[in-house]
Each structure stands twice: as C-alpha cells, then as structure tokens.
Short mmCIF file of C-alpha atoms in Angstrom, two decimals:
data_model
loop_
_atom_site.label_atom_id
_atom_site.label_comp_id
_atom_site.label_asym_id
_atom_site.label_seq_id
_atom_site.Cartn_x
_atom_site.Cartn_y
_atom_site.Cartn_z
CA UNK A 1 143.96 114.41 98.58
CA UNK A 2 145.93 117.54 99.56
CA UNK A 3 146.28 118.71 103.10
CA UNK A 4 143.98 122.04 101.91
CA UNK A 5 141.39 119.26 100.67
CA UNK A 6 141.28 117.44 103.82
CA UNK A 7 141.06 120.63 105.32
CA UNK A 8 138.10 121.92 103.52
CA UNK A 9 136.60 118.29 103.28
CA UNK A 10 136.56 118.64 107.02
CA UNK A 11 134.98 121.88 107.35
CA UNK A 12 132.12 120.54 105.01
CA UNK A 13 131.65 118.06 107.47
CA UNK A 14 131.46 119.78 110.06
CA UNK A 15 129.27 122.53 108.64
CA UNK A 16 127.03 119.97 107.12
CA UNK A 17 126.79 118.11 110.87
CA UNK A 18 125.75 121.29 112.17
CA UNK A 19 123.02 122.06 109.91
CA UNK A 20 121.63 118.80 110.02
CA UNK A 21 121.33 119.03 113.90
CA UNK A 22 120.11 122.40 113.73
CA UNK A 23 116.86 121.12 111.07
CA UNK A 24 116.24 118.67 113.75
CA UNK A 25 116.28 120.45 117.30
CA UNK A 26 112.98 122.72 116.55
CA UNK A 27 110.93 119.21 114.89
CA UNK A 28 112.00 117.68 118.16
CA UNK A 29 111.04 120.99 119.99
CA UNK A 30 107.56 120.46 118.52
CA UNK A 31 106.11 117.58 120.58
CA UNK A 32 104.41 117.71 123.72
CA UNK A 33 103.81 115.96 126.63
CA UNK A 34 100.39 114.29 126.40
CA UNK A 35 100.81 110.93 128.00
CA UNK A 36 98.89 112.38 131.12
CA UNK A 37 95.36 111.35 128.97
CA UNK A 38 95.89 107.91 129.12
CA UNK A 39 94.50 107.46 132.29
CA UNK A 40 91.53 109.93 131.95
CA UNK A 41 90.74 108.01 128.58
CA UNK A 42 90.63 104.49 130.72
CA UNK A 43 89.01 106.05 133.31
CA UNK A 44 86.31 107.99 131.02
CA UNK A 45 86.34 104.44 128.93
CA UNK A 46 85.39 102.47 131.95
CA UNK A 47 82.72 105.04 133.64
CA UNK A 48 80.70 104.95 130.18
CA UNK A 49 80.81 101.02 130.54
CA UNK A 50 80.00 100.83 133.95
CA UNK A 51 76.93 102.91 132.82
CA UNK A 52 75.88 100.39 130.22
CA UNK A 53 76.41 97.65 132.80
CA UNK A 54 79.53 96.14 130.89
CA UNK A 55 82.83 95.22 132.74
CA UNK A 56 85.62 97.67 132.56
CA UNK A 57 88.58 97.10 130.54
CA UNK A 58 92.13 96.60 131.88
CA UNK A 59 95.13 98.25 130.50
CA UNK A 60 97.28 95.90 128.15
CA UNK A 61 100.69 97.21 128.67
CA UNK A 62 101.89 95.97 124.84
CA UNK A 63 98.51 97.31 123.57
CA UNK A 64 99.52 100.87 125.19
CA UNK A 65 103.09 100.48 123.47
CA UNK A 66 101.56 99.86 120.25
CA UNK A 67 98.81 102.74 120.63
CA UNK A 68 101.08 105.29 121.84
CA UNK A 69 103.67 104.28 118.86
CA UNK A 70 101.04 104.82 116.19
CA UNK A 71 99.82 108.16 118.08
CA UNK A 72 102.98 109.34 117.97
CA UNK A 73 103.03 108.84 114.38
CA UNK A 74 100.16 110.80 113.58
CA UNK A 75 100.96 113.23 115.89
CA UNK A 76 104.48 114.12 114.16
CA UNK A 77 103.37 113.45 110.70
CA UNK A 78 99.48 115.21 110.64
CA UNK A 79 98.12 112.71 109.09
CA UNK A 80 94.69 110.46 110.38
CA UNK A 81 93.15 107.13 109.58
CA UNK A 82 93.49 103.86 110.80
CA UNK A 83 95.85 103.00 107.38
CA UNK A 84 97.87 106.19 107.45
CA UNK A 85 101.27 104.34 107.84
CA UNK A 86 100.18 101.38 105.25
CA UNK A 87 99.74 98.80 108.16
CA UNK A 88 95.87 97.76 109.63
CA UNK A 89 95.00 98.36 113.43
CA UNK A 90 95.49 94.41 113.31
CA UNK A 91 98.68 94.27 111.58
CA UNK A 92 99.72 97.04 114.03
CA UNK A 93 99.49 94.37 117.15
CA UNK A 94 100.94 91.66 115.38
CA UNK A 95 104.01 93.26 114.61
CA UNK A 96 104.22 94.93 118.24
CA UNK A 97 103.86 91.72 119.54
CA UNK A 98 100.63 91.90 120.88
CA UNK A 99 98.70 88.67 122.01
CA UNK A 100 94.71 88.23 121.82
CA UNK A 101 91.93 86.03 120.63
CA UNK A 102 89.75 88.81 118.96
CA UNK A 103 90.33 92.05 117.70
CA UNK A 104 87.19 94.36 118.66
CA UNK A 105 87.95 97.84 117.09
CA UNK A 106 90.59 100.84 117.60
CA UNK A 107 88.90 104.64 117.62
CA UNK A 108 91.31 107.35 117.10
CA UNK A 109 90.69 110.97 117.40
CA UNK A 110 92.44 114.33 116.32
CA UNK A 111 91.86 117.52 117.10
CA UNK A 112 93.48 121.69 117.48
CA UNK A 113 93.77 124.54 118.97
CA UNK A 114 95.05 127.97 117.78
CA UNK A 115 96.88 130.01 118.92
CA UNK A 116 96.91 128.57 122.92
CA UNK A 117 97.23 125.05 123.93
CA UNK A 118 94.42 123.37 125.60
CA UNK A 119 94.27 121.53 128.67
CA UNK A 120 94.89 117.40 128.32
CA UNK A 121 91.70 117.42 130.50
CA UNK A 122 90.04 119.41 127.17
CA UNK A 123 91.34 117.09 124.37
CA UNK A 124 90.13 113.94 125.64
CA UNK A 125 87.02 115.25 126.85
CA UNK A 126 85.92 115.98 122.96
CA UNK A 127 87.84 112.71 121.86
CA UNK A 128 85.21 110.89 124.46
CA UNK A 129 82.51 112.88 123.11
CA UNK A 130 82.83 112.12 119.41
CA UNK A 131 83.20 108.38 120.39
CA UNK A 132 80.13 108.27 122.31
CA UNK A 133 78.02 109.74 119.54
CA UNK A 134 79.75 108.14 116.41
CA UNK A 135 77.91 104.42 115.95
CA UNK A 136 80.96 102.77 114.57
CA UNK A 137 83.43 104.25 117.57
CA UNK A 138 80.56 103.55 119.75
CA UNK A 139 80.25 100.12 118.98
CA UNK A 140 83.72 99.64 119.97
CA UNK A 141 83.36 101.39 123.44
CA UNK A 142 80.91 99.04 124.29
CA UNK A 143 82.14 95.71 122.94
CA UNK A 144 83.26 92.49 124.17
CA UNK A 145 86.77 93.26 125.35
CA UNK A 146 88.34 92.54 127.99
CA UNK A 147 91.94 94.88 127.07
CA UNK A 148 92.49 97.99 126.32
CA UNK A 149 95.26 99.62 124.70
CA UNK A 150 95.35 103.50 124.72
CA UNK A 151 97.46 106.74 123.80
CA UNK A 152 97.59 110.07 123.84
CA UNK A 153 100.21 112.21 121.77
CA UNK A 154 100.74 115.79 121.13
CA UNK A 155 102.60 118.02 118.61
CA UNK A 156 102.76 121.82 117.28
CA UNK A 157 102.44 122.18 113.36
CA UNK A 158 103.00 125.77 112.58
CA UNK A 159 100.67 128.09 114.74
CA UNK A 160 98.26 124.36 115.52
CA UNK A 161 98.83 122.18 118.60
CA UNK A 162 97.47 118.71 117.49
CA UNK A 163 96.17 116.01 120.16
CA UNK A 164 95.72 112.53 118.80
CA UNK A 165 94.22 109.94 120.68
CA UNK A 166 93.71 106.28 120.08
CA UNK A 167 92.19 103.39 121.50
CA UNK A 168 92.81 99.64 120.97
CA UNK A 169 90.20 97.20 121.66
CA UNK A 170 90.80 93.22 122.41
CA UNK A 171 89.54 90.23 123.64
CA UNK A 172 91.92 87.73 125.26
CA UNK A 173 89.89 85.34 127.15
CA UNK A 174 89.87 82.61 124.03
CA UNK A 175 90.83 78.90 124.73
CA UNK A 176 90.17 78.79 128.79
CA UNK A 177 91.92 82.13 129.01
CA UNK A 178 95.14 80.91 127.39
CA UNK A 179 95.81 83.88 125.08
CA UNK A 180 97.83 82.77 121.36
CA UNK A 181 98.68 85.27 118.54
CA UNK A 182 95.57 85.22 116.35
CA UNK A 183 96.05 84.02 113.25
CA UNK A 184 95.93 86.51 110.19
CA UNK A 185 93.56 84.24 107.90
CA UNK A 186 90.92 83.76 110.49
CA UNK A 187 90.61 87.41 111.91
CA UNK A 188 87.51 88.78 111.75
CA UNK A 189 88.20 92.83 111.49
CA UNK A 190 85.17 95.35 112.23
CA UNK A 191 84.13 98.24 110.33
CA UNK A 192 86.47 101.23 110.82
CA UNK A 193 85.19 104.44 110.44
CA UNK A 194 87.42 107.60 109.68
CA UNK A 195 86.61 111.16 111.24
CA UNK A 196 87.97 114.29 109.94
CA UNK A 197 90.11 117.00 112.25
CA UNK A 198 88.27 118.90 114.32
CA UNK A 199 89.37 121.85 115.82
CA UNK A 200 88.81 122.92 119.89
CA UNK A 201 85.89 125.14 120.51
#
C-alpha cells in the first residue's frame, strides 16, 4: 500500500470512528433516570399486602439485577411481553443467577407521555393501578412470596418518554429455608398475562 493509501485508509478510519460515535451519543442521550421507583413500587407492593393481611416482601438484590436488566431492555428497545427477548421470566433468573424454590409470577408495565415527562411518582402510581385491577397481575401481588425483585427504567422514543416497570415474584423458603436453583423440569410457571401500552392521562 502506498503512503497516499495509508493516508486515505487512515482518514476513513477516522471519519468512520467518528460517525459511529456520533449515531451512538443521542441513543445513549435517550435514557432516563428512573431507578428512583423501585422503592415506591416495594413500598406500594408491601402497603397493598399489608392490607390483605399477607407478609411483605423483601428485596432480592439478584432479583433487582435481573428486573432492572430486562427493564432496561424494553425500555431501549419499545418492545413489551414477558418473551420479548426470547428468554421466560424463569429462564431470566436462572441465567442471572438467581436462587429460589418457586417462581410466583413477574408483572411488567409500560406506559407514555407526550410531549412532557411525568413524574416517577406518576408512572408507578398507574403501573400499581393496572396491577391491582388485572386478575392475573393481581394474583401475583398477593401470592406466596417471600422475594421480590423490581425495576424501573426509562427512555425517550421520538417525541414519547416510555416508563417500564417490572416485578419479579419468588419463594425461597423451600427445604428448611435452604434456598437451591430450581430445577427447569420441575418448575411450575403461572399464567402470564400481557397488557398493551398505555399512555399517561
């Protein structure tokens, strides 16, 4: 290669580095912080229990990490389900790492605004709302867990902010308390049901 190659090899280089990092500042510059509804989804979680007369649930710190992973996903992608990256809720916590006896459910929730961003306080609020009054999301509220896992994400698609939510459910008092990796052939998975967006009133 000639020394005007090189030299124009180079510049392609360089040229191409720069357009690649300018397509990916503004998708970065699209999320937002929404990990502040975590806690107001426990807390909200746990009040609705306590008003059934069930226990609360405790955080499970690998069950947030998985949660908040899958979120994310659906955050940055648009896209909703509990299968929308070709992987179960269940398969989800067994690849993250996640131990438990039982798997009890996992509620998600998406929702908009346009054109002004809502409050965090706003987002969950109707996320609680539609899984108090939904029978399937509802029967995972109220079931026999004793974890929680929980997320919150945010991202800006055009003139939309999203908020997705989601909610893992477990039980990991099995065998005297001793919690094991549950075994793929004996798991007993509930009925999931899907919701479509929503926007913000």
């Amino acid at each position: 290669m000639s020394a005007g190659q090189q030299s124009r090899y180079a510049v392609a280089l360089l040229l191409l580095a720069l357009g690649l990092f300018t397509f990916d500042a503004p998708a970065l510059a699209q999320r937002f912080d929404a990990s502040g509804g975590r806690l107001a989804i426990v807390d909200a979680t746990n009040a609705y229990r306590a008003q059934k007369g069930l226990p609360p649930l405790r955080q499970n710190a690998d069950a947030n990490r998985v949660a908040q992973a899958y979120a994310n996903y659906l955050a940055r992608t648009n896209k909703t389900g509990h299968r929308a990256d070709g992987r179960s809720p269940s398969q989800r916590l067994r690849e993250g790492g996640v131990r438990y006896c039982k798997f009890r459910g996992e509620n998600w929730h998406r929702s908009w605004t346009r054109p002004n961003r809502a409050s965090l306080d706003a987002a969950v609020g109707k996320a609680m709302a539609f899984w108090k009054r939904s029978p399937g999301h509802e029967r995972a509220l109220s079931s026999a867990s004793t974890d929680i896992g929980v997320a919150a994400a945010g991202w800006k698609h055009g003139g939309r902010w999203i908020y997705t939510e989601v909610q893992l459910f477990i039980d990991t008092t099995c065998r005297g308390g001793q919690v094991t990796p549950i075994a793929a052939s004996a798991e007993q998975v509930p009925s999931l049901p899907d919701r479509n967006p929503q926007r913000l009133p």
